[in-house]
CSV table of C-alpha atoms in Angstrom, one decimal:
chain,number,residue,atom,x,y,z
A,1,SER,CA,-26.2,-69.5,5.1
A,2,GLN,CA,-28.1,-68.1,2.1
A,3,GLN,CA,-29.0,-70.3,-0.7
A,4,GLY,CA,-28.4,-67.9,-3.6
A,5,GLU,CA,-29.6,-65.0,-5.5
A,6,GLU,CA,-32.9,-63.4,-6.2
A,7,ASP,CA,-33.4,-61.4,-9.3
A,8,PRO,CA,-34.2,-58.6,-9.5
A,9,GLN,CA,-33.2,-57.1,-6.1
A,10,ALA,CA,-35.7,-54.4,-6.7
A,11,LEU,CA,-38.7,-54.0,-9.0
A,12,SER,CA,-41.0,-51.1,-9.6
A,13,ILE,CA,-44.1,-51.5,-11.8
A,14,GLN,CA,-47.4,-49.9,-12.4
A,15,GLU,CA,-50.6,-51.1,-10.7
A,16,GLY,CA,-52.3,-53.7,-12.8
A,17,GLU,CA,-49.0,-55.0,-14.4
A,18,ASN,CA,-47.6,-58.4,-13.8
A,19,ALA,CA,-44.5,-58.8,-11.6
A,20,THR,CA,-42.0,-61.7,-12.0
A,21,MET,CA,-39.3,-62.5,-9.5
A,22,ASN,CA,-36.7,-65.2,-9.9
A,23,CYS,CA,-34.8,-67.3,-7.4
A,24,SER,CA,-31.8,-69.6,-7.6
A,25,TYR,CA,-30.6,-72.0,-5.0
A,26,LYS,CA,-27.5,-74.2,-4.6
A,27,THR,CA,-28.3,-77.5,-2.8
A,28,SER,CA,-30.9,-80.2,-3.3
A,29,ILE,CA,-34.3,-79.4,-1.9
A,30,ASN,CA,-37.4,-81.1,-0.6
A,31,ASN,CA,-39.6,-78.0,-1.3
A,32,LEU,CA,-39.3,-74.4,-2.1
A,33,GLN,CA,-41.5,-71.7,-0.6
A,34,TRP,CA,-42.2,-68.0,-1.2
A,35,TYR,CA,-42.8,-65.5,1.6
A,36,ARG,CA,-43.8,-61.9,1.7
A,37,GLN,CA,-42.5,-59.4,4.2
A,38,ASN,CA,-44.1,-55.9,4.8
A,39,SER,CA,-42.0,-53.1,6.2
A,40,GLY,CA,-39.4,-55.4,8.0
A,41,ARG,CA,-41.9,-57.2,10.2
A,42,GLY,CA,-43.1,-60.8,10.1
A,43,LEU,CA,-43.1,-63.0,7.1
A,44,VAL,CA,-46.2,-64.4,5.5
A,45,HIS,CA,-46.2,-67.7,3.7
A,46,LEU,CA,-47.5,-67.4,0.1
A,47,ILE,CA,-47.0,-70.7,-1.6
A,48,LEU,CA,-45.1,-74.0,-1.4
A,49,ILE,CA,-44.0,-76.1,-4.3
A,50,ARG,CA,-42.6,-79.6,-3.9
A,51,SER,CA,-39.4,-80.7,-5.6
A,52,ASN,CA,-41.4,-83.0,-7.9
A,53,GLU,CA,-43.8,-80.3,-9.0
A,54,ARG,CA,-43.1,-77.9,-11.9
A,55,GLU,CA,-45.8,-75.3,-11.5
A,56,LYS,CA,-48.3,-74.3,-8.9
A,57,HIS,CA,-51.0,-71.6,-8.8
A,58,SER,CA,-52.7,-69.8,-5.9
A,59,GLY,CA,-55.0,-67.0,-6.7
A,60,ARG,CA,-53.0,-64.3,-8.5
A,61,LEU,CA,-49.7,-66.2,-7.8
A,62,ARG,CA,-48.0,-68.6,-10.1
A,63,VAL,CA,-44.8,-70.4,-9.1
A,64,THR,CA,-42.6,-72.5,-11.3
A,65,LEU,CA,-39.7,-74.7,-10.2
A,66,ASP,CA,-36.9,-76.1,-12.4
A,67,THR,CA,-34.8,-78.4,-10.3
A,68,SER,CA,-32.4,-79.1,-13.1
A,69,LYS,CA,-31.5,-75.4,-13.1
A,70,LYS,CA,-32.0,-75.0,-9.4
A,71,SER,CA,-34.3,-72.1,-10.0
A,72,SER,CA,-37.8,-70.9,-9.3
A,73,SER,CA,-39.9,-67.9,-10.4
A,74,LEU,CA,-42.9,-66.2,-8.8
A,75,LEU,CA,-45.4,-64.4,-11.0
A,76,ILE,CA,-47.9,-62.0,-9.4
A,77,THR,CA,-50.6,-61.0,-11.9
A,78,ALA,CA,-52.7,-57.9,-12.0
A,79,SER,CA,-50.6,-56.3,-9.2
A,80,ARG,CA,-52.1,-54.0,-6.6
A,81,ALA,CA,-50.6,-51.3,-4.4
A,82,ALA,CA,-51.1,-53.7,-1.4
A,83,ASP,CA,-48.6,-56.1,-3.1
A,84,THR,CA,-45.8,-53.7,-2.3
A,85,ALA,CA,-43.4,-55.7,-0.1
A,86,SER,CA,-40.3,-57.7,0.0
A,87,TYR,CA,-40.6,-61.2,-1.4
A,88,PHE,CA,-38.2,-64.1,-0.4
A,89,CYS,CA,-37.9,-67.6,-1.7
A,90,ALA,CA,-36.9,-70.1,0.9
A,91,THR,CA,-35.7,-73.7,0.5
A,92,SER,CA,-36.2,-76.6,2.9
A,93,GLY,CA,-34.8,-80.0,3.2
A,94,GLY,CA,-38.1,-81.1,4.7
A,95,GLY,CA,-39.0,-81.9,8.3
A,96,ALA,CA,-38.0,-79.4,10.9
A,97,ASP,CA,-34.8,-78.4,9.1
A,98,GLY,CA,-35.6,-74.7,9.0
A,99,LEU,CA,-35.6,-72.5,6.0
A,100,THR,CA,-32.7,-71.1,4.0
A,101,PHE,CA,-33.8,-67.8,2.4
A,102,GLY,CA,-32.7,-66.1,-0.8
A,103,LYS,CA,-31.7,-62.4,-0.8
A,104,GLY,CA,-35.2,-61.2,-1.7
A,105,THR,CA,-36.8,-58.9,-4.2
A,106,HIS,CA,-38.2,-55.6,-3.0
A,107,LEU,CA,-41.4,-54.9,-5.1
A,108,ILE,CA,-43.0,-51.5,-5.4
A,109,ILE,CA,-46.3,-51.1,-7.0
A,110,GLN,CA,-46.9,-47.6,-8.3
A,111,PRO,CA,-50.6,-46.5,-8.2
B,1,ASP,CA,-55.6,-69.5,16.0
B,2,THR,CA,-52.8,-69.2,13.5
B,3,GLU,CA,-50.8,-66.7,15.3
B,4,VAL,CA,-47.2,-66.7,16.6
B,5,THR,CA,-46.9,-64.0,19.3
B,6,GLN,CA,-43.6,-62.4,20.1
B,7,THR,CA,-42.8,-60.1,23.0
B,8,PRO,CA,-41.6,-57.5,23.3
B,9,LYS,CA,-42.0,-55.8,19.9
B,10,HIS,CA,-39.1,-53.4,20.6
B,11,LEU,CA,-36.1,-53.8,23.0
B,12,VAL,CA,-33.2,-51.5,23.7
B,13,MET,CA,-30.5,-53.0,25.9
B,14,GLY,CA,-27.0,-52.2,27.0
B,15,MET,CA,-24.1,-54.5,26.4
B,16,THR,CA,-24.0,-55.6,30.0
B,17,ASN,CA,-27.8,-56.3,30.3
B,18,LYS,CA,-29.5,-59.6,30.4
B,19,LYS,CA,-32.9,-59.8,28.6
B,20,SER,CA,-35.2,-62.4,27.1
B,21,LEU,CA,-37.3,-62.6,24.0
B,22,LYS,CA,-40.5,-64.6,24.2
B,23,CYS,CA,-42.5,-66.5,21.6
B,24,GLU,CA,-45.7,-68.3,21.9
B,25,GLN,CA,-47.9,-70.4,19.5
B,26,HIS,CA,-51.0,-72.4,20.1
B,27,MET,CA,-51.3,-74.3,16.8
B,28,GLY,CA,-49.9,-77.5,18.2
B,29,HIS,CA,-46.8,-77.2,16.1
B,30,ARG,CA,-43.9,-79.5,17.0
B,31,ALA,CA,-41.1,-77.3,15.6
B,32,MET,CA,-40.1,-73.8,16.6
B,33,TYR,CA,-37.4,-71.6,15.2
B,34,TRP,CA,-35.4,-68.4,15.9
B,35,TYR,CA,-34.2,-66.4,12.9
B,36,LYS,CA,-32.1,-63.2,12.9
B,37,GLN,CA,-32.6,-60.6,10.2
B,38,LYS,CA,-30.4,-57.6,9.6
B,39,ALA,CA,-31.7,-54.6,7.7
B,40,LYS,CA,-32.2,-55.2,4.0
B,41,LYS,CA,-31.0,-58.8,4.4
B,42,PRO,CA,-32.9,-62.1,4.4
B,43,PRO,CA,-33.6,-63.9,7.7
B,44,GLU,CA,-30.9,-66.3,8.8
B,45,LEU,CA,-31.7,-69.4,10.9
B,46,MET,CA,-30.3,-69.5,14.4
B,47,PHE,CA,-31.9,-72.3,16.3
B,48,VAL,CA,-34.5,-75.1,15.7
B,49,TYR,CA,-36.4,-76.9,18.4
B,50,SER,CA,-38.2,-80.1,17.5
B,51,TYR,CA,-40.4,-81.7,20.1
B,52,GLU,CA,-39.0,-79.3,22.7
B,53,LYS,CA,-35.4,-80.4,22.1
B,54,LEU,CA,-32.7,-78.3,20.4
B,55,SER,CA,-32.1,-80.0,17.1
B,56,ILE,CA,-30.2,-77.3,15.1
B,57,ASN,CA,-27.8,-74.6,16.4
B,58,GLU,CA,-26.3,-72.7,13.4
B,59,SER,CA,-23.1,-71.9,15.2
B,60,VAL,CA,-24.7,-69.1,17.1
B,61,PRO,CA,-22.5,-67.3,19.8
B,62,SER,CA,-23.1,-68.4,23.4
B,63,ARG,CA,-24.4,-64.9,24.3
B,64,PHE,CA,-27.6,-66.1,22.7
B,65,SER,CA,-29.2,-68.9,24.7
B,66,PRO,CA,-32.4,-70.6,23.6
B,67,GLU,CA,-34.9,-72.3,25.8
B,68,CYS,CA,-38.1,-74.2,25.1
B,69,PRO,CA,-40.0,-74.6,28.4
B,70,ASN,CA,-42.9,-76.4,26.7
B,71,SER,CA,-44.4,-77.2,23.3
B,72,SER,CA,-46.0,-73.7,23.0
B,73,LEU,CA,-43.2,-71.5,24.3
B,74,LEU,CA,-39.8,-70.5,23.0
B,75,ASN,CA,-37.4,-68.1,24.7
B,76,LEU,CA,-34.2,-66.5,23.6
B,77,HIS,CA,-32.0,-65.3,26.5
B,78,LEU,CA,-29.6,-62.5,25.7
B,79,HIS,CA,-26.5,-61.6,27.6
B,80,ALA,CA,-23.5,-59.5,26.9
B,81,LEU,CA,-24.6,-58.6,23.4
B,82,GLN,CA,-22.6,-56.4,21.0
B,83,PRO,CA,-24.0,-53.5,18.9
B,84,GLU,CA,-23.7,-55.7,15.8
B,85,ASP,CA,-26.3,-58.0,17.3
B,86,SER,CA,-28.9,-55.3,16.7
B,87,ALA,CA,-31.4,-56.8,14.4
B,88,LEU,CA,-35.0,-58.1,14.0
B,89,TYR,CA,-35.4,-61.4,15.7
B,90,LEU,CA,-38.1,-63.6,14.3
B,91,CYS,CA,-39.8,-66.6,15.8
B,92,ALA,CA,-41.5,-69.2,13.7
B,93,SER,CA,-43.3,-72.5,14.1
B,94,SER,CA,-44.3,-75.3,11.8
B,95,GLN,CA,-45.8,-78.8,11.9
B,96,GLY,CA,-42.4,-80.0,11.0
B,97,GLY,CA,-43.6,-82.4,8.3
B,98,SER,CA,-42.0,-82.7,4.9
B,99,TYR,CA,-44.2,-80.1,3.1
B,100,THR,CA,-45.3,-77.6,5.7
B,101,GLU,CA,-45.2,-73.9,5.8
B,102,ALA,CA,-43.8,-71.8,8.6
B,103,PHE,CA,-45.8,-69.3,10.6
B,104,PHE,CA,-43.8,-66.2,11.7
B,105,GLY,CA,-44.3,-63.8,14.5
B,106,GLN,CA,-44.0,-60.1,13.9
B,107,GLY,CA,-40.5,-60.1,15.4
B,108,THR,CA,-38.7,-58.2,18.1
B,109,ARG,CA,-36.6,-55.3,17.0
B,110,LEU,CA,-33.5,-55.3,19.2
B,111,THR,CA,-31.1,-52.4,19.5
B,112,VAL,CA,-27.9,-52.9,21.5
B,113,VAL,CA,-26.3,-49.7,22.8
């Protein structure tokens, strides 16, 4: 079952601008992950944040986690056309539990 | 090698056919997963195998039958499917530890006619 909502469902920005996507979830988590999916094919892992972490960076990505609000955000800075994709947050209870995905944000970067 | 390989990439099958989807990884991962993704929707977990044993079945209809012949291979056997089963089927693997990422294959796009 899906954890919750992602906001916005679609986002269109100019190349070079920053893109922010939000994710909410419902249950307690061990970690939260963000994935990218191009054109309905395989998903690529972007970043993982543990439940006891509040912020994490990886290259142009910045993820925050607020467990009290059960929400996370993904910031992509200095966007590029190649960032055009669907972005999903996914929660895990840890171990081999599998992932529960949010509804996703479709990001379009206009050149 | 950080690849998860799925075959076939596309599959069209009739409602009376039997077919199988295959997934292979050589990363030594102990957990393997099947997900189903409908158009414009997020992936939904179907099955989890941990150490080659089925550990999670998300109430999937019996017309989907998973199999894990060894630690590197995962199959999904399909029989008597319905048109609403048409979707992208994704295989993934992970170390299965507390803080590990999943590696996904490119998926099999299944159309049931």
